[in-house]
Amino acid sequence: MLIAKQKIRSYLSIQGPRSIYVYSLLIGVLSGIGAYGFNLMLSLAEGFSFHRLVGYETGLPKGDVHFSFSFPLTSFNYLWVFFLPVLGGLISGWIIYRFCPEAAGGGTDALIRAFHFNEGKIPKQLPFFKAVATMITLGSGGSGGKEGPTAHIGAGFGSLLGELLGVGARARRTLLLAGTAGGLGAIFRAPLGGAITAVEMVYKEDIESDSLVPCILSSVSAYLTFTSLAGSGSVFSVEDYTLRDYRHIPFYVCLGLFSFAFGFIFVRFYHWIRERFQNWNIPNYLKPAVGGVFVGSIALIFPEILGSGFGFLQKFITGEEIKSYHFGLSGPVFFLLIALMKILSTSFTVASGGSAGLLGPSFFIGGMLGGFVSSLAQILFPELGILIFPFILVGMGSFFAGVARAPIAGMIMVCDMIGSYNLLPPLMIVSVIAAILSNKMSIYKHQVQNRFFSPSHHWDMNQDIMDRITIDKHFSEFRKFAMIQASTPLTELHTKAPGIQASDFIVVEGEKETYLGIVSLRKARIQPEDEAYLVHLITCSEICEEVPALKAKDTLGKGLRLMLQYDVDKLAMVDEDNRCLGYLRYLDFFNAYQEEIRLYSRKSSEN
């Protein structure tokens, strides 16, 4: 039975780029279905909470008309406005810290961390609890975005599929990003924007180009799946607009500067609040409720900050004349106040440990800044005929580009969300300005500078140097902890593996320790229900893979290529008689490479 399972897994295993492309399409379909289900349940919760309890009409973006639920709109209820975010924070906080602490916060930063530092692995239960907690947080009026759980749903499918297939870390990271792209592409109806965001958000000054094609395939298939269920169309309905009056460009430049300034405030304040709550000595499950107290207090004065705010943006984009709910404010003062209140409410919602995304609020804050600049320009320069809605849309992209260090993603995402690329020229101007000025800040703590600072790209070492370094130059003795005899039962190896802390084992035979091959527990798992029947039945010699061994005069470059080709984390070292002397791990190769680089740098400086 186990051998049959291994044959099936071998047939389904990832054997090259084409396999990853196929699985990326599958992940995209699953991500689209997951995003649809989440959006449907969230819309139901928001409709009931805002209409039935709070009595406030938040609006709806045109792309979400399929998710409109008719609840009678009651009169504005101040008690519910204040207590609903507190109650939602308490319930979501209890769920998070009782079942899945990883679900706290924005979510995107956790995916970035998993990509760089955890081989693309995320807990299996995380997508489910992230979705539930975010549904409660946003449905109770919390200020955040819904992209966090949808990205986690897609990433969860990718990570789980990688685990089921027993793939290596590089392929699993690609599947993780493909799932992330699928979730973003579906929820924002952004087939290209979702892919670009996924590959750009992991670095401050780079993109994960190796995963671009899988991310595009996943995002497009997720978008098609989502729209086939929810109806076609972009998120926002926008009238045609093209930048023809170049006298408007200076105002777009000013918008880029404002995006940087307010982005700086947002990032600093968000991380400051996060540190305060992390260091606060009260039960963790109470912290989102405390954050809800601040959100509810702000919403009593400015209910416009409730939820994601996309319905509010749609009203401005379609030209509705909107004033603040309580004071009748409009124009630049109103836009500026709402932007500041959204920064406060989002920080208290997410940084306190609540579950919601940061991408949605970033778009909202940027949109309000665009409204501020354009409405102020209308007052000062009425003869220029400046419209507000293009600045709102451009502000969305520029603010996100600055706080997330993702200028390309900011441009493309907005273009996808409005279904037009007519605004690309001003988007390019403001996004580049905001991104350049924001070179020392990011809302995502686990972003690294570029791929050379990421453990995921330690494989990208200079192959010319690696091919010049022979093994005997750096190694004379080798590890033997993960060497096993061919007669060892597989069940016994499963029992010993946790103590040895290894997943791949060198298989040898007899007293001379003749090298036979490698057994990888990532590829040869025993299900608990089968273990009782397989004791002493299958030995390691029966399932070991014939992986070539290395000799002292071989190069480090050859060793790295063999590890990549056979998807193993160590290689056997043998003498001329094929007697196993031990093994070398990937880390050993990396350390030898770094030592060689240091020696080369020292010699260069001396000369």
Coordinates of C-alpha atoms in Angstrom, one line a residue:
M1 CA 0.0 0.0 0.0
L2 CA 2.8 2.4 0.9
I3 CA 4.7 1.6 -2.3
A4 CA 1.5 2.3 -4.3
K5 CA 1.2 5.7 -2.6
Q6 CA 4.8 6.4 -3.3
K7 CA 4.2 5.6 -7.0
I8 CA 1.2 7.9 -7.1
R9 CA 3.1 10.7 -5.4
S10 CA 6.0 10.2 -7.8
Y11 CA 3.6 10.5 -10.7
L12 CA 2.1 13.7 -9.3
S13 CA 5.3 15.2 -8.1
I14 CA 6.7 18.4 -9.4
Q15 CA 9.3 17.5 -12.1
G16 CA 9.9 20.9 -13.6
P17 CA 8.4 24.3 -14.5
R18 CA 5.5 22.7 -16.4
S19 CA 4.3 20.9 -13.3
I20 CA 4.4 24.1 -11.2
Y21 CA 2.4 25.9 -13.9
V22 CA -0.3 23.2 -13.8
Y23 CA -0.5 23.3 -10.0
S24 CA -0.6 27.1 -10.1
L25 CA -3.7 26.9 -12.2
L26 CA -5.3 24.5 -9.8
I27 CA -4.4 26.7 -6.8
G28 CA -5.9 29.7 -8.6
V29 CA -9.2 27.9 -9.1
L30 CA -9.3 26.9 -5.4
S31 CA -8.3 30.5 -4.4
G32 CA -11.1 32.0 -6.4
I33 CA -13.7 29.7 -4.8
G34 CA -12.3 30.4 -1.4
A35 CA -12.3 34.2 -2.0
Y36 CA -15.9 34.0 -3.2
G37 CA -17.1 32.2 -0.2
F38 CA -15.3 34.5 2.2
N39 CA -16.6 37.7 0.4
L40 CA -20.2 36.3 0.5
M41 CA -20.1 35.6 4.2
L42 CA -18.4 38.9 5.0
S43 CA -21.0 40.9 3.0
L44 CA -23.8 39.2 4.9
A45 CA -22.2 40.0 8.2
E46 CA -21.5 43.6 7.2
G47 CA -25.0 44.1 5.8
F48 CA -26.6 42.9 9.0
S49 CA -24.2 44.9 11.4
F50 CA -24.1 48.2 9.5
H51 CA -27.8 48.4 8.4
R52 CA -29.6 46.5 11.1
L53 CA -27.6 47.4 14.2
V54 CA -25.5 50.5 13.5
G55 CA -27.9 52.2 11.1
Y56 CA -25.2 53.5 8.8
E57 CA -25.0 53.1 5.0
T58 CA -21.4 52.3 4.1
G59 CA -22.1 52.0 0.4
L60 CA -21.0 49.3 -2.0
P61 CA -18.4 49.3 -4.8
K62 CA -20.0 48.5 -8.2
G63 CA -18.1 45.2 -8.5
D64 CA -19.7 43.9 -5.3
V65 CA -23.4 44.3 -6.3
H66 CA -23.7 40.5 -6.3
F67 CA -22.8 40.6 -2.6
S68 CA -25.5 43.1 -1.7
F69 CA -27.9 41.9 1.0
S70 CA -31.1 43.9 1.8
F71 CA -31.4 44.6 5.5
P72 CA -33.7 47.5 6.6
L73 CA -31.7 50.6 7.5
T74 CA -32.4 51.6 11.1
S75 CA -31.7 55.0 12.7
F76 CA -28.1 55.7 13.7
N77 CA -27.5 53.8 17.0
Y78 CA -24.6 55.3 19.0
L79 CA -24.5 52.4 21.5
W80 CA -23.9 49.9 18.7
V81 CA -21.4 52.2 16.9
F82 CA -19.3 52.2 20.1
F83 CA -19.8 48.7 21.4
L84 CA -19.8 46.7 18.2
P85 CA -16.1 47.0 17.4
V86 CA -15.4 46.2 21.1
L87 CA -17.5 43.1 21.0
G88 CA -16.0 42.0 17.6
G89 CA -12.5 42.5 19.0
L90 CA -13.3 40.4 22.0
I91 CA -14.8 37.5 20.0
S92 CA -12.1 37.6 17.3
G93 CA -9.4 37.9 20.0
W94 CA -10.6 34.9 21.8
I95 CA -10.8 32.8 18.6
I96 CA -7.3 33.9 17.5
Y97 CA -5.5 33.3 20.8
R98 CA -7.4 30.2 21.7
F99 CA -7.0 28.4 18.4
C100 CA -4.5 30.1 16.1
P101 CA -2.3 33.0 17.4
E102 CA -0.7 33.3 13.9
A103 CA -4.0 34.7 12.6
A104 CA -3.4 38.0 14.5
G105 CA -2.5 41.1 12.6
G106 CA -2.5 42.0 8.9
G107 CA -1.6 38.6 7.6
T108 CA 0.5 39.7 4.6
D109 CA 3.6 40.2 6.8
A110 CA 3.2 36.6 8.1
L111 CA 3.2 35.3 4.5
I112 CA 6.3 37.3 3.7
R113 CA 8.0 35.8 6.8
A114 CA 6.9 32.3 5.8
F115 CA 8.4 32.9 2.4
H116 CA 11.8 34.0 3.6
F117 CA 12.3 32.2 6.9
N118 CA 10.0 29.2 7.0
E119 CA 10.5 27.5 3.6
G120 CA 7.0 28.6 2.5
K121 CA 5.2 26.7 5.2
I122 CA 2.2 28.0 7.0
P123 CA 0.0 26.2 9.6
K124 CA -2.8 24.2 8.0
Q125 CA -5.5 25.8 10.3
L126 CA -4.3 29.4 9.7
P127 CA -6.4 30.2 6.5
F128 CA -9.6 29.0 8.2
F129 CA -9.2 30.9 11.4
K130 CA -7.8 34.0 9.6
A131 CA -11.0 34.1 7.5
V132 CA -13.3 33.6 10.5
A133 CA -11.5 36.2 12.7
T134 CA -11.4 38.8 9.9
M135 CA -15.0 38.2 9.1
I136 CA -15.9 39.1 12.7
T137 CA -13.4 42.0 12.9
L138 CA -14.7 43.7 9.7
G139 CA -18.3 42.6 10.2
S140 CA -18.3 44.4 13.6
G141 CA -16.9 47.7 12.1
G142 CA -13.2 47.1 12.5
S143 CA -11.1 49.2 10.1
G144 CA -9.2 46.9 7.8
G145 CA -9.1 45.1 4.5
K146 CA -10.3 41.8 3.4
E147 CA -7.3 40.8 1.3
G148 CA -5.5 39.3 4.3
P149 CA -7.7 36.2 4.7
T150 CA -8.1 35.7 0.9
A151 CA -4.4 35.8 0.4
H152 CA -4.0 33.3 3.3
I153 CA -6.7 31.1 1.8
G154 CA -4.8 30.9 -1.5
A155 CA -1.4 30.6 0.2
G156 CA -2.8 27.9 2.4
F157 CA -3.8 25.9 -0.6
G158 CA -0.3 26.4 -2.1
S159 CA 1.5 25.4 1.1
L160 CA -0.7 22.4 1.7
L161 CA -0.3 21.2 -1.9
G162 CA 3.5 21.5 -1.6
E163 CA 3.4 19.4 1.6
L164 CA 1.2 16.7 0.1
L165 CA 3.5 16.5 -2.9
G166 CA 6.6 16.4 -0.7
V167 CA 8.2 19.2 -2.7
G168 CA 11.4 21.1 -1.7
A169 CA 11.5 24.5 -0.2
R170 CA 12.0 26.4 -3.5
A171 CA 8.9 24.9 -5.1
R172 CA 6.9 25.3 -1.9
R173 CA 7.7 29.0 -1.8
T174 CA 6.6 29.4 -5.4
L175 CA 3.3 27.6 -4.6
L176 CA 2.8 29.9 -1.6
L177 CA 3.2 33.0 -3.7
A178 CA 1.0 31.6 -6.4
G179 CA -1.7 31.1 -3.8
T180 CA -1.2 34.6 -2.5
A181 CA -1.5 36.0 -6.0
G182 CA -4.7 34.0 -6.5
G183 CA -6.3 35.3 -3.4
L184 CA -5.4 38.9 -4.3
G185 CA -6.3 38.6 -7.9
A186 CA -9.8 37.2 -7.0
I187 CA -10.8 39.6 -4.2
F188 CA -9.6 42.7 -6.1
R189 CA -10.6 41.4 -9.5
A190 CA -7.0 42.1 -10.5
P191 CA -5.6 39.3 -12.6
L192 CA -2.3 41.1 -13.3
G193 CA -2.2 43.2 -10.2
G194 CA -2.6 40.2 -7.9
A195 CA 0.4 38.5 -9.5
I196 CA 2.6 41.6 -9.4
T197 CA 1.7 42.4 -5.8
A198 CA 2.6 38.8 -4.7
V199 CA 6.1 38.9 -6.3
E200 CA 6.9 42.4 -5.4
M201 CA 5.7 42.6 -1.7
V202 CA 8.4 40.2 -0.5
Y203 CA 11.3 42.6 -1.2
K204 CA 11.9 46.3 -0.8
E205 CA 14.0 46.7 -3.9
D206 CA 13.4 43.6 -6.0
I207 CA 10.8 41.2 -7.3
E208 CA 10.6 37.4 -7.0
S209 CA 10.9 36.9 -10.7
D210 CA 11.3 33.2 -10.5
S211 CA 7.6 33.0 -9.4
L212 CA 6.2 35.5 -11.8
V213 CA 4.7 33.1 -14.3
P214 CA 3.1 30.8 -11.7
C215 CA 1.7 33.8 -9.9
I216 CA 0.2 35.2 -13.2
L217 CA -1.4 31.8 -14.0
S218 CA -2.8 31.5 -10.5
S219 CA -4.1 35.1 -10.3
V220 CA -5.8 34.8 -13.7
S221 CA -7.4 31.5 -13.0
A222 CA -8.6 32.8 -9.6
Y223 CA -10.0 35.9 -11.2
L224 CA -11.9 33.9 -13.8
T225 CA -13.2 31.6 -11.2
F226 CA -14.3 34.4 -8.9
T227 CA -16.0 36.4 -11.7
S228 CA -17.7 33.4 -13.1
L229 CA -19.4 33.1 -9.7
A230 CA -19.9 36.7 -8.8
G231 CA -20.3 38.3 -12.3
S232 CA -17.8 40.1 -14.5
G233 CA -16.5 43.7 -14.1
S234 CA -14.0 45.6 -12.1
V235 CA -14.2 46.6 -8.4
F236 CA -14.9 50.2 -9.1
S237 CA -17.1 51.8 -11.9
V238 CA -15.2 54.7 -13.3
E239 CA -16.0 57.1 -16.2
D240 CA -13.4 57.4 -19.0
Y241 CA -10.6 59.8 -18.2
T242 CA -7.3 60.6 -19.9
L243 CA -4.7 63.0 -18.7
R244 CA -4.7 65.7 -21.4
D245 CA -4.0 68.9 -19.5
Y246 CA -0.3 68.7 -18.4
R247 CA -0.9 71.6 -16.1
H248 CA -2.3 69.0 -13.7
I249 CA 1.0 67.2 -13.4
P250 CA 2.4 69.4 -10.6
F251 CA -0.6 68.5 -8.5
Y252 CA 0.1 64.9 -9.0
V253 CA 3.7 65.5 -7.9
C254 CA 2.3 67.2 -4.8
L255 CA 0.1 64.1 -4.3
G256 CA 3.2 61.9 -4.4
L257 CA 4.8 64.0 -1.7
F258 CA 1.7 63.9 0.5
S259 CA 1.5 60.1 0.0
F260 CA 5.0 59.8 1.3
A261 CA 4.4 62.1 4.3
F262 CA 1.2 60.4 5.4
G263 CA 2.7 57.0 4.6
F264 CA 5.6 57.9 7.0
I265 CA 3.0 58.8 9.7
F266 CA 1.0 55.6 9.1
V267 CA 4.0 53.2 9.2
R268 CA 5.5 54.8 12.3
F269 CA 2.2 55.0 14.2
Y270 CA 1.2 51.5 13.2
H271 CA 4.4 50.0 14.4
W272 CA 4.4 52.1 17.6
I273 CA 0.9 51.0 18.5
R274 CA 1.9 47.4 17.7
E275 CA 4.9 47.5 20.0
R276 CA 2.8 49.1 22.8
F277 CA 0.2 46.3 22.6
Q278 CA 2.8 43.6 22.4
N279 CA 4.5 44.8 25.5
W280 CA 1.3 45.4 27.4
N281 CA 0.9 42.9 30.2
I282 CA -2.8 41.9 29.8
P283 CA -4.2 38.7 28.3
N284 CA -3.7 38.7 24.5
Y285 CA -7.3 37.9 23.8
L286 CA -8.4 41.2 25.4
K287 CA -6.1 43.4 23.3
P288 CA -8.2 43.5 20.1
A289 CA -11.2 44.5 22.3
V290 CA -9.2 47.4 23.7
G291 CA -8.3 48.4 20.1
G292 CA -12.1 48.2 19.5
V293 CA -12.7 50.8 22.2
F294 CA -10.5 53.3 20.2
V295 CA -12.2 52.4 16.9
G296 CA -15.7 52.7 18.4
S297 CA -14.8 56.1 19.9
I298 CA -13.5 57.4 16.5
A299 CA -16.6 56.0 14.7
L300 CA -18.9 57.9 17.0
I301 CA -17.6 61.1 15.4
F302 CA -16.5 59.8 12.0
P303 CA -18.5 56.6 11.1
E304 CA -17.0 56.9 7.6
I305 CA -13.9 54.9 8.9
L306 CA -16.0 51.7 9.6
G307 CA -15.1 48.6 7.5
S308 CA -12.9 48.6 4.4
G309 CA -14.3 51.9 3.1
F310 CA -14.5 50.7 -0.6
G311 CA -18.2 51.6 -0.8
F312 CA -17.3 55.1 0.4
L313 CA -14.7 55.4 -2.3
Q314 CA -17.2 54.4 -4.9
K315 CA -19.5 57.2 -3.9
F316 CA -16.7 59.8 -4.5
I317 CA -15.6 58.1 -7.7
T318 CA -19.1 58.3 -9.2
G319 CA -19.3 62.0 -8.3
E320 CA -21.7 62.0 -5.4
E321 CA -21.4 65.0 -3.2
I322 CA -20.6 63.7 0.2
K323 CA -20.4 65.5 3.5
S324 CA -19.3 64.1 6.9
Y325 CA -22.2 62.3 8.6
H326 CA -22.3 64.6 11.7
F327 CA -20.8 68.0 10.9
G328 CA -21.6 68.5 7.3
L329 CA -17.9 69.0 6.5
S330 CA -16.8 68.7 2.9
G331 CA -13.9 69.6 0.7
P332 CA -10.2 69.5 1.7
V333 CA -10.8 69.5 5.4
F334 CA -13.1 66.6 5.3
F335 CA -10.8 64.5 3.1
L336 CA -7.8 65.2 5.3
L337 CA -9.6 64.4 8.6
I338 CA -10.9 61.1 7.2
A339 CA -7.4 60.1 6.1
L340 CA -6.0 60.8 9.5
M341 CA -8.9 59.0 11.3
K342 CA -8.5 56.0 9.0
I343 CA -4.8 55.8 10.0
L344 CA -5.7 55.9 13.7
S345 CA -8.6 53.4 13.4
T346 CA -6.7 50.9 11.2
S347 CA -3.7 51.0 13.5
F348 CA -5.9 50.3 16.6
T349 CA -7.8 47.5 14.7
V350 CA -4.8 45.6 13.3
A351 CA -1.8 46.5 15.5
S352 CA -3.8 45.6 18.6
G353 CA -3.9 42.0 17.4
G354 CA -7.1 42.0 15.5
S355 CA -7.4 40.2 12.2
A356 CA -7.7 42.4 9.1
G357 CA -5.6 43.4 6.0
L358 CA -3.6 46.6 5.6
L359 CA -3.8 46.8 1.8
G360 CA -7.5 47.9 1.7
P361 CA -7.0 50.7 4.2
S362 CA -3.9 51.8 2.4
F363 CA -6.0 52.3 -0.8
F364 CA -8.6 54.2 1.2
I365 CA -6.1 56.5 2.9
G366 CA -4.4 57.2 -0.4
G367 CA -7.8 57.9 -2.0
M368 CA -8.7 60.5 0.7
L369 CA -5.3 62.2 0.2
G370 CA -6.0 62.3 -3.5
G371 CA -9.4 63.9 -2.7
F372 CA -7.6 66.4 -0.4
V373 CA -5.1 67.6 -3.1
S374 CA -7.7 67.7 -5.9
S375 CA -10.4 69.5 -3.9
L376 CA -7.8 72.0 -2.6
A377 CA -6.6 72.6 -6.2
Q378 CA -10.2 73.2 -7.3
I379 CA -10.5 76.0 -4.8
L380 CA -7.1 77.6 -5.6
F381 CA -7.1 77.1 -9.4
P382 CA -10.8 76.8 -10.6
E383 CA -9.8 77.6 -14.1
L384 CA -7.8 74.3 -14.5
G385 CA -10.9 72.1 -14.5
I386 CA -9.4 69.6 -12.1
L387 CA -11.6 66.5 -11.4
I388 CA -11.5 64.8 -8.0
F389 CA -12.0 61.1 -8.9
P390 CA -8.7 60.7 -10.9
F391 CA -6.8 62.0 -8.0
I392 CA -8.6 59.6 -5.6
L393 CA -7.6 56.7 -7.8
V394 CA -4.0 57.8 -8.3
G395 CA -3.7 58.5 -4.6
M396 CA -4.8 54.9 -3.9
G397 CA -1.9 53.5 -5.9
S398 CA 0.7 56.0 -4.7
F399 CA 0.1 55.6 -1.0
F400 CA 0.2 51.8 -1.2
A401 CA 3.4 52.0 -3.3
G402 CA 5.0 54.0 -0.5
V403 CA 4.0 52.1 2.6
A404 CA 4.5 48.7 1.0
R405 CA 7.6 49.6 -1.2
A406 CA 5.7 48.2 -4.2
P407 CA 5.5 50.9 -6.9
I408 CA 4.7 48.5 -9.8
A409 CA 2.0 46.7 -7.8
G410 CA 0.4 50.0 -6.8
M411 CA 0.1 51.1 -10.4
I412 CA -1.1 47.8 -11.8
M413 CA -3.5 47.0 -9.0
V414 CA -5.4 50.3 -9.3
C415 CA -5.6 49.9 -13.1
D416 CA -7.0 46.4 -12.7
M417 CA -9.5 47.6 -10.1
I418 CA -11.0 50.2 -12.4
G419 CA -10.7 48.1 -15.6
S420 CA -8.6 50.8 -17.4
Y421 CA -5.0 51.8 -17.9
N422 CA -5.8 55.4 -18.9
L423 CA -4.5 56.6 -15.5
L424 CA -1.2 54.8 -15.8
P425 CA 0.9 57.9 -16.6
P426 CA 0.0 59.9 -13.4
L427 CA 0.1 56.6 -11.5
M428 CA 3.7 56.1 -12.6
I429 CA 4.6 59.6 -11.5
V430 CA 3.2 59.5 -8.0
S431 CA 4.0 55.9 -7.3
V432 CA 7.7 56.3 -8.2
I433 CA 7.9 59.5 -6.1
A434 CA 6.3 57.9 -3.1
A435 CA 8.4 54.7 -3.4
I436 CA 11.7 56.6 -3.8
L437 CA 11.1 58.8 -0.8
S438 CA 10.0 55.8 1.3
N439 CA 13.2 53.9 0.8
K440 CA 13.8 53.4 4.6
M441 CA 10.3 52.4 5.7
S442 CA 7.8 49.7 5.1
I443 CA 4.5 48.6 6.7
Y444 CA 5.8 45.0 6.4
K445 CA 8.5 44.2 9.0
H446 CA 9.7 41.0 7.3
Q447 CA 10.4 42.5 3.9
V448 CA 14.1 42.1 3.1
Q449 CA 16.1 44.5 0.9
N450 CA 16.5 42.1 -2.1
R451 CA 16.9 38.5 -2.9
F452 CA 20.5 38.4 -1.7
F453 CA 19.3 39.1 1.8
S454 CA 16.8 36.3 1.7
P455 CA 17.5 32.7 2.8
S456 CA 15.2 31.6 -0.1
H457 CA 18.0 32.6 -2.5
H458 CA 21.1 31.2 -0.9
W459 CA 21.1 29.0 -4.0
D460 CA 21.9 32.1 -6.1
M461 CA 25.5 31.9 -5.2
N462 CA 28.1 32.6 -7.8
Q463 CA 28.4 29.4 -9.7
D464 CA 31.8 30.3 -11.2
I465 CA 33.3 30.5 -7.7
M466 CA 31.5 27.3 -6.6
D467 CA 32.9 25.4 -9.6
R468 CA 36.4 26.4 -8.6
I469 CA 36.2 25.2 -5.0
T470 CA 37.0 21.6 -4.5
I471 CA 35.5 19.8 -1.4
D472 CA 38.9 18.7 0.0
K473 CA 39.9 22.4 0.2
H474 CA 37.4 23.0 3.0
F475 CA 36.5 19.6 4.4
S476 CA 38.5 16.7 5.8
E477 CA 35.9 15.2 8.2
F478 CA 32.2 14.7 7.6
R479 CA 29.0 14.3 9.6
K480 CA 27.5 10.8 10.2
F481 CA 24.4 11.5 12.4
A482 CA 22.0 10.9 9.5
M483 CA 23.5 7.7 8.2
I484 CA 21.4 4.5 8.5
Q485 CA 21.8 0.9 7.6
A486 CA 19.8 -0.4 4.6
S487 CA 18.1 -3.0 6.8
T488 CA 16.5 -0.3 9.0
P489 CA 12.7 -0.6 9.0
L490 CA 11.0 2.6 7.7
T491 CA 8.8 2.8 10.8
E492 CA 11.9 2.7 13.0
L493 CA 13.4 5.6 10.9
H494 CA 10.2 7.6 11.4
T495 CA 10.5 7.1 15.1
K496 CA 14.2 8.2 15.2
A497 CA 14.0 11.1 12.9
P498 CA 12.7 13.8 15.3
G499 CA 15.6 13.1 17.7
I500 CA 18.2 13.4 14.9
Q501 CA 16.3 16.4 13.4
A502 CA 16.7 15.3 9.9
S503 CA 14.4 14.5 7.0
D504 CA 16.9 13.0 4.5
F505 CA 19.1 10.1 5.4
I506 CA 22.1 8.5 3.8
V507 CA 21.6 4.7 3.3
V508 CA 24.6 2.4 3.7
E509 CA 25.1 -1.3 3.7
G510 CA 27.2 -3.7 5.8
E511 CA 30.2 -3.1 8.0
K512 CA 32.1 -1.3 5.2
E513 CA 29.2 1.1 5.0
T514 CA 28.9 0.9 1.2
Y515 CA 26.8 3.8 -0.1
L516 CA 23.4 2.9 -1.6
G517 CA 21.4 6.1 -1.8
I518 CA 19.2 8.5 0.1
V519 CA 15.8 8.1 1.8
S520 CA 13.7 11.3 2.2
L521 CA 11.0 11.2 4.8
R522 CA 9.5 14.2 3.0
K523 CA 8.8 11.8 0.1
A524 CA 8.2 8.6 2.0
R525 CA 5.6 9.3 4.7
I526 CA 3.7 6.7 6.6
Q527 CA 0.1 7.5 7.5
P528 CA -0.8 6.8 11.1
E529 CA -3.5 4.3 10.1
D530 CA -1.0 2.3 8.1
E531 CA 1.8 2.2 10.7
A532 CA 0.6 -0.9 12.6
Y533 CA 0.7 -3.0 9.4
L534 CA 4.1 -1.9 8.2
V535 CA 6.3 -2.6 11.2
H536 CA 9.5 -4.3 9.9
L537 CA 7.8 -4.8 6.5
I538 CA 9.4 -2.1 4.5
T539 CA 13.1 -1.4 4.9
C540 CA 15.1 1.7 3.8
S541 CA 16.9 -0.2 1.1
E542 CA 13.6 -0.8 -0.7
I543 CA 12.7 2.8 -1.1
C544 CA 16.0 4.6 -1.1
E545 CA 16.7 6.8 -4.2
E546 CA 19.9 6.4 -6.1
V547 CA 21.4 9.9 -5.7
P548 CA 25.0 10.3 -6.9
A549 CA 27.6 10.7 -4.2
L550 CA 30.5 13.1 -4.1
K551 CA 34.3 12.6 -3.8
A552 CA 36.9 14.8 -2.3
K553 CA 38.0 16.3 -5.7
D554 CA 34.5 17.2 -6.7
T555 CA 33.5 20.9 -6.6
L556 CA 30.9 22.6 -4.5
G557 CA 29.1 23.7 -7.6
K558 CA 28.6 20.0 -8.6
G559 CA 27.2 19.3 -5.2
L560 CA 24.7 22.2 -5.3
R561 CA 23.5 21.1 -8.7
L562 CA 22.9 17.5 -7.5
M563 CA 20.9 18.8 -4.5
L564 CA 18.7 20.8 -6.8
Q565 CA 18.3 18.0 -9.3
Y566 CA 17.3 15.4 -6.7
D567 CA 15.6 17.6 -4.2
V568 CA 17.7 16.5 -1.1
D569 CA 19.3 18.5 1.7
K570 CA 22.5 16.5 2.0
L571 CA 24.8 14.4 -0.2
A572 CA 27.0 11.4 0.7
M573 CA 30.8 11.6 0.5
V574 CA 32.5 8.4 -0.6
D575 CA 36.0 7.2 -1.3
E576 CA 37.3 5.3 -4.3
D577 CA 35.7 2.0 -3.1
N578 CA 32.3 3.6 -2.6
R579 CA 32.6 3.5 1.2
C580 CA 30.6 6.3 2.8
L581 CA 32.7 8.7 4.7
G582 CA 29.8 10.8 5.9
Y583 CA 27.8 13.6 4.2
L584 CA 27.7 17.3 3.5
R585 CA 24.6 19.5 4.1
Y586 CA 23.5 22.5 2.2
L587 CA 24.6 24.7 5.1
D588 CA 28.1 23.3 4.8
F589 CA 28.2 24.3 1.1
F590 CA 27.0 27.8 2.0
N591 CA 29.5 28.3 4.8
A592 CA 32.4 27.2 2.6
Y593 CA 31.2 29.6 -0.1
Q594 CA 31.0 32.5 2.4
E595 CA 34.5 31.6 3.7
E596 CA 35.9 31.7 0.2
I597 CA 34.3 35.1 -0.5
R598 CA 35.8 36.5 2.7
L599 CA 39.3 35.2 1.7
Y600 CA 38.8 36.7 -1.8
S601 CA 37.7 40.0 -0.3
R602 CA 40.7 40.1 2.1
K603 CA 43.2 39.4 -0.7
S604 CA 41.6 42.1 -2.9
S605 CA 41.8 44.7 -0.1
E606 CA 45.5 43.8 0.6
N607 CA 46.4 44.2 -3.1

